[in-house]
PDB file of C-alpha atoms in Angstrom:
ATOM      1  CA  MET L  30      65.115 116.475  98.223  1.00 64.00           C
ATOM      2  CA  LYS L  31      64.793 113.839 100.946  1.00 68.00           C
ATOM      3  CA  ARG L  32      68.450 114.400 101.864  1.00 72.00           C
ATOM      4  CA  LEU L  33      67.851 118.134 102.146  1.00 69.00           C
ATOM      5  CA  ILE L  34      64.908 117.602 104.484  1.00 72.00           C
ATOM      6  CA  LEU L  35      66.871 115.105 106.566  1.00 70.00           C
ATOM      7  CA  LEU L  36      69.858 117.477 106.821  1.00 71.00           C
ATOM      8  CA  PHE L  37      67.563 120.339 107.815  1.00 73.00           C
ATOM      9  CA  LEU L  38      65.915 118.273 110.558  1.00 71.00           C
ATOM     10  CA  LEU L  39      69.293 116.996 111.795  1.00 72.00           C
ATOM     11  CA  PHE L  40      70.650 120.551 111.864  1.00 70.00           C
ATOM     12  CA  SER L  41      67.579 121.714 113.822  1.00 67.00           C
ATOM     13  CA  VAL L  42      67.988 118.950 116.390  1.00 65.00           C
ATOM     14  CA  VAL L  43      71.722 119.596 116.872  1.00 64.00           C
ATOM     15  CA  ILE L  44      71.236 123.347 117.207  1.00 60.00           C
ATOM     16  CA  GLY L  45      68.287 122.811 119.545  1.00 52.00           C
ATOM     17  CA  PHE L  46      70.176 120.578 121.950  1.00 55.00           C
ATOM     18  CA  ALA L  47      73.343 122.667 121.787  1.00 52.00           C
ATOM     19  CA  SER L  48      71.468 125.741 122.981  1.00 53.00           C
ATOM     20  CA  ALA L  49      70.517 126.039 126.638  1.00 54.00           C
ATOM     21  CA  ASP L  50      67.712 128.502 125.899  1.00 77.00           C
ATOM     22  CA  SER L  51      65.926 126.396 123.331  1.00 82.00           C
ATOM     23  CA  GLN L  52      62.582 124.722 123.850  1.00 85.00           C
ATOM     24  CA  TRP L  53      60.810 121.925 122.000  1.00 87.00           C
ATOM     25  CA  ASP L  54      57.028 121.739 122.120  1.00 88.00           C
ATOM     26  CA  ILE L  55      55.133 118.690 120.890  1.00 87.00           C
ATOM     27  CA  SER L  56      51.372 119.170 120.646  1.00 88.00           C
ATOM     28  CA  VAL L  57      48.245 117.620 119.220  1.00 85.00           C
ATOM     29  CA  SER L  58      45.461 119.920 118.062  1.00 82.00           C
ATOM     30  CA  ILE L  59      41.842 119.014 117.420  1.00 78.00           C
ATOM     31  CA  PRO L  60      40.200 121.511 115.028  1.00 74.00           C
ATOM     32  CA  TYR L  61      36.573 122.207 115.847  1.00 69.00           C
ATOM     33  CA  TYR L  62      35.684 125.041 113.465  1.00 65.00           C
ATOM     34  CA  LEU L  63      36.633 125.139 109.797  1.00 62.00           C
ATOM     35  CA  GLY L  64      35.934 127.874 107.290  1.00 57.00           C
ATOM     36  CA  ALA L  65      36.284 131.513 106.428  1.00 54.00           C
ATOM     37  CA  THR L  66      35.441 134.416 108.693  1.00 53.00           C
ATOM     38  CA  THR L  67      33.791 136.512 105.980  1.00 52.00           C
ATOM     39  CA  GLY L  68      30.055 136.064 105.602  1.00 50.00           C
ATOM     40  CA  ASP L  69      28.365 132.880 106.718  1.00 51.00           C
ATOM     41  CA  ILE L  70      30.937 130.544 105.199  1.00 52.00           C
ATOM     42  CA  GLY L  71      32.276 127.920 107.555  1.00 55.00           C
ATOM     43  CA  GLU L  72      30.898 125.193 109.734  1.00 57.00           C
ATOM     44  CA  VAL L  73      31.605 123.277 112.860  1.00 56.00           C
ATOM     45  CA  ALA L  74      33.650 120.199 112.054  1.00 58.00           C
ATOM     46  CA  ASP L  75      31.451 117.089 111.827  1.00 61.00           C
ATOM     47  CA  PHE L  76      34.271 114.860 113.022  1.00 62.00           C
ATOM     48  CA  ALA L  77      37.351 115.290 115.176  1.00 66.00           C
ATOM     49  CA  PHE L  78      40.770 114.585 113.755  1.00 74.00           C
ATOM     50  CA  LEU L  79      44.174 114.987 115.325  1.00 81.00           C
ATOM     51  CA  LEU L  80      46.604 117.501 113.881  1.00 85.00           C
ATOM     52  CA  PRO L  81      50.093 116.932 115.378  1.00 90.00           C
ATOM     53  CA  ASN L  82      52.585 119.786 115.500  1.00 91.00           C
ATOM     54  CA  VAL L  83      56.124 120.344 116.722  1.00 93.00           C
ATOM     55  CA  ALA L  84      57.708 123.706 117.506  1.00 93.00           C
ATOM     56  CA  TRP L  85      61.272 124.694 118.303  1.00 91.00           C
ATOM     57  CA  HIS L  86      61.997 128.107 119.828  1.00 90.00           C
ATOM     58  CA  TYR L  87      65.147 129.882 120.902  1.00 89.00           C
ATOM     59  CA  TYR L  88      64.116 132.081 123.831  1.00 87.00           C
ATOM     60  CA  PHE L  89      65.936 134.988 125.420  1.00 84.00           C
ATOM     61  CA  GLY L  90      65.038 137.585 128.038  1.00 83.00           C
ATOM     62  CA  PRO L  91      64.415 137.551 131.796  1.00 83.00           C
ATOM     63  CA  GLU L  92      63.201 134.414 133.528  1.00 79.00           C
ATOM     64  CA  TRP L  93      59.567 135.595 133.792  1.00 83.00           C
ATOM     65  CA  LEU L  94      59.251 136.795 130.169  1.00 89.00           C
ATOM     66  CA  HIS L  95      60.759 134.962 127.212  1.00 89.00           C
ATOM     67  CA  VAL L  96      60.835 136.320 123.677  1.00 92.00           C
ATOM     68  CA  GLY L  97      61.883 133.919 120.976  1.00 92.00           C
ATOM     69  CA  ALA L  98      61.983 132.873 117.375  1.00 94.00           C
ATOM     70  CA  GLY L  99      61.844 129.437 115.871  1.00 95.00           C
ATOM     71  CA  LEU L 100      60.110 127.017 113.546  1.00 95.00           C
ATOM     72  CA  LYS L 101      56.748 125.264 113.714  1.00 95.00           C
ATOM     73  CA  LEU L 102      55.797 122.084 111.866  1.00 94.00           C
ATOM     74  CA  TRP L 103      52.202 120.954 111.274  1.00 90.00           C
ATOM     75  CA  THR L 104      51.605 117.533 109.801  1.00 89.00           C
ATOM     76  CA  LEU L 105      48.753 115.491 108.408  1.00 83.00           C
ATOM     77  CA  ILE L 106      51.192 112.573 108.068  1.00 77.00           C
ATOM     78  CA  LEU L 107      51.048 112.541 104.244  1.00 85.00           C
ATOM     79  CA  GLU L 108      51.534 116.293 103.980  1.00 88.00           C
ATOM     80  CA  SER L 109      53.486 118.587 106.288  1.00 91.00           C
ATOM     81  CA  ALA L 110      54.324 122.285 106.438  1.00 91.00           C
ATOM     82  CA  ILE L 111      56.974 124.191 108.365  1.00 94.00           C
ATOM     83  CA  TYR L 112      57.139 127.953 108.862  1.00 95.00           C
ATOM     84  CA  PRO L 113      58.980 130.545 111.000  1.00 95.00           C
ATOM     85  CA  ILE L 114      57.356 131.776 114.207  1.00 96.00           C
ATOM     86  CA  VAL L 115      57.981 134.523 116.776  1.00 96.00           C
ATOM     87  CA  SER L 116      56.686 133.939 120.322  1.00 95.00           C
ATOM     88  CA  VAL L 117      56.341 135.636 123.692  1.00 95.00           C
ATOM     89  CA  GLU L 118      56.024 133.401 126.744  1.00 93.00           C
ATOM     90  CA  SER L 119      55.473 134.270 130.389  1.00 94.00           C
ATOM     91  CA  VAL L 120      55.677 131.879 133.343  1.00 90.00           C
ATOM     92  CA  LEU L 121      53.432 132.943 136.223  1.00 91.00           C
ATOM     93  CA  ALA L 122      53.831 131.698 139.811  1.00 88.00           C
ATOM     94  CA  ASP L 123      56.352 129.099 138.572  1.00 86.00           C
ATOM     95  CA  ARG L 124      53.428 126.931 137.430  1.00 91.00           C
ATOM     96  CA  PHE L 125      51.326 128.633 134.699  1.00 94.00           C
ATOM     97  CA  VAL L 126      52.474 129.501 131.178  1.00 94.00           C
ATOM     98  CA  LEU L 127      50.917 132.099 128.877  1.00 96.00           C
ATOM     99  CA  ASN L 128      52.133 132.048 125.278  1.00 95.00           C
ATOM    100  CA  ALA L 129      51.377 134.166 122.215  1.00 97.00           C
ATOM    101  CA  GLY L 130      52.915 133.661 118.795  1.00 96.00           C
ATOM    102  CA  PHE L 131      52.772 134.857 115.222  1.00 96.00           C
ATOM    103  CA  GLY L 132      54.139 132.818 112.333  1.00 94.00           C
ATOM    104  CA  GLY L 133      53.924 132.301 108.614  1.00 92.00           C
ATOM    105  CA  GLY L 134      54.844 134.315 105.561  1.00 89.00           C
ATOM    106  CA  ALA L 135      57.253 131.690 104.260  1.00 91.00           C
ATOM    107  CA  ILE L 136      56.064 128.089 104.165  1.00 91.00           C
ATOM    108  CA  PHE L 137      57.959 124.941 103.229  1.00 92.00           C
ATOM    109  CA  ALA L 138      55.504 122.148 102.394  1.00 90.00           C
ATOM    110  CA  PHE L 139      56.640 118.558 101.928  1.00 90.00           C
ATOM    111  CA  GLY L 140      55.082 115.151 101.574  1.00 87.00           C
ATOM    112  CA  LEU L 141      52.862 114.435  98.601  1.00 86.00           C
ATOM    113  CA  MET L 142      53.590 117.967  97.365  1.00 84.00           C
ATOM    114  CA  THR L 143      56.994 119.551  97.996  1.00 87.00           C
ATOM    115  CA  ASP L 144      57.189 123.310  97.569  1.00 87.00           C
ATOM    116  CA  PHE L 145      58.675 126.406  99.194  1.00 88.00           C
ATOM    117  CA  PHE L 146      56.582 129.517  98.825  1.00 84.00           C
ATOM    118  CA  PHE L 147      56.207 133.030 100.175  1.00 86.00           C
ATOM    119  CA  GLU L 148      52.522 133.751 100.650  1.00 83.00           C
ATOM    120  CA  PRO L 149      50.668 136.197 102.887  1.00 86.00           C
ATOM    121  CA  ILE L 150      49.361 133.377 105.080  1.00 87.00           C
ATOM    122  CA  PHE L 151      49.864 133.977 108.795  1.00 91.00           C
ATOM    123  CA  PHE L 152      49.162 131.932 111.913  1.00 91.00           C
ATOM    124  CA  PRO L 153      48.535 133.935 115.117  1.00 94.00           C
ATOM    125  CA  GLU L 154      48.137 131.790 118.215  1.00 94.00           C
ATOM    126  CA  ALA L 155      47.641 132.025 121.967  1.00 95.00           C
ATOM    127  CA  SER L 156      47.787 129.336 124.629  1.00 94.00           C
ATOM    128  CA  PHE L 157      47.625 128.690 128.360  1.00 95.00           C
ATOM    129  CA  ALA L 158      49.233 125.708 130.093  1.00 94.00           C
ATOM    130  CA  VAL L 159      49.881 124.324 133.557  1.00 95.00           C
ATOM    131  CA  LEU L 160      53.365 122.934 134.209  1.00 92.00           C
ATOM    132  CA  LEU L 161      53.323 119.398 135.639  1.00 92.00           C
ATOM    133  CA  GLY L 162      55.714 117.413 137.802  1.00 87.00           C
ATOM    134  CA  LYS L 163      58.544 118.400 140.130  1.00 87.00           C
ATOM    135  CA  LYS L 164      60.878 119.425 137.311  1.00 85.00           C
ATOM    136  CA  ARG L 165      58.028 121.072 135.367  1.00 82.00           C
ATOM    137  CA  ILE L 166      59.162 119.760 131.990  1.00 82.00           C
ATOM    138  CA  PHE L 167      55.677 118.649 130.937  1.00 87.00           C
ATOM    139  CA  SER L 168      52.591 120.782 130.583  1.00 88.00           C
ATOM    140  CA  LEU L 169      48.902 120.418 129.853  1.00 90.00           C
ATOM    141  CA  GLY L 170      47.012 123.281 128.305  1.00 90.00           C
ATOM    142  CA  THR L 171      44.687 124.719 125.738  1.00 89.00           C
ATOM    143  CA  GLY L 172      45.026 127.290 123.006  1.00 89.00           C
ATOM    144  CA  VAL L 173      43.760 128.730 119.776  1.00 86.00           C
ATOM    145  CA  THR L 174      45.391 129.114 116.364  1.00 86.00           C
ATOM    146  CA  PHE L 175      44.008 131.012 113.401  1.00 84.00           C
ATOM    147  CA  ALA L 176      44.994 130.919 109.747  1.00 82.00           C
ATOM    148  CA  LEU L 177      44.834 134.383 108.208  1.00 85.00           C
ATOM    149  CA  ALA L 178      45.164 134.930 104.472  1.00 81.00           C
ATOM    150  CA  PRO L 179      44.597 138.648 103.840  1.00 77.00           C
ATOM    151  CA  GLN L 180      43.772 139.701 100.304  1.00 68.00           C
ATOM    152  CA  ALA L 181      46.529 141.518  98.408  1.00 50.00           C
TER     153      ALA L 181
END
C-alpha cells in the first residue's frame, strides 16, 4: 500500500509540473468552530491547532477566470485524507484572488487507517487572497471551509 501511495504522489507531481496550467497551493488552516449545524450542538474550539493542506488544480479558461479540477489533501500528520475538488478562481486587478471550490464524495484516507470510500461528505470552500511579490507567486489570504454530510 505504501508503494501505491508513493506512486500516486509521484504521478501527481510529474503531471503537475508537466502542465503549464497547473497550480499547487500549500495552506495551513486553524479551525475555530467545531460541531454540527443542527440544533445547539457545537462549540468554539478551546485551543488552536494547525491543519495543513495541499491542493493541486488544473485550470483552464480565460486569464481573469479559471475553472479547474484537482485533488486536495488534508493532514493531521498521523492521518491524512485526499479527495477530488472542482474550483473557480478569479484574479482581480492583477493582485487579488477570489476562489470558490466544492470537493468530496470520494475520499482516500491513509495513515493509521487506510481506506477508500464513497460517502456523501462534501467540502464547499471560499477564499480571498492578496498576491505578493513582483512575480506574484506567493499569496496571503483567508477563507472558510465547511464539511457537509447530508443525511441519505
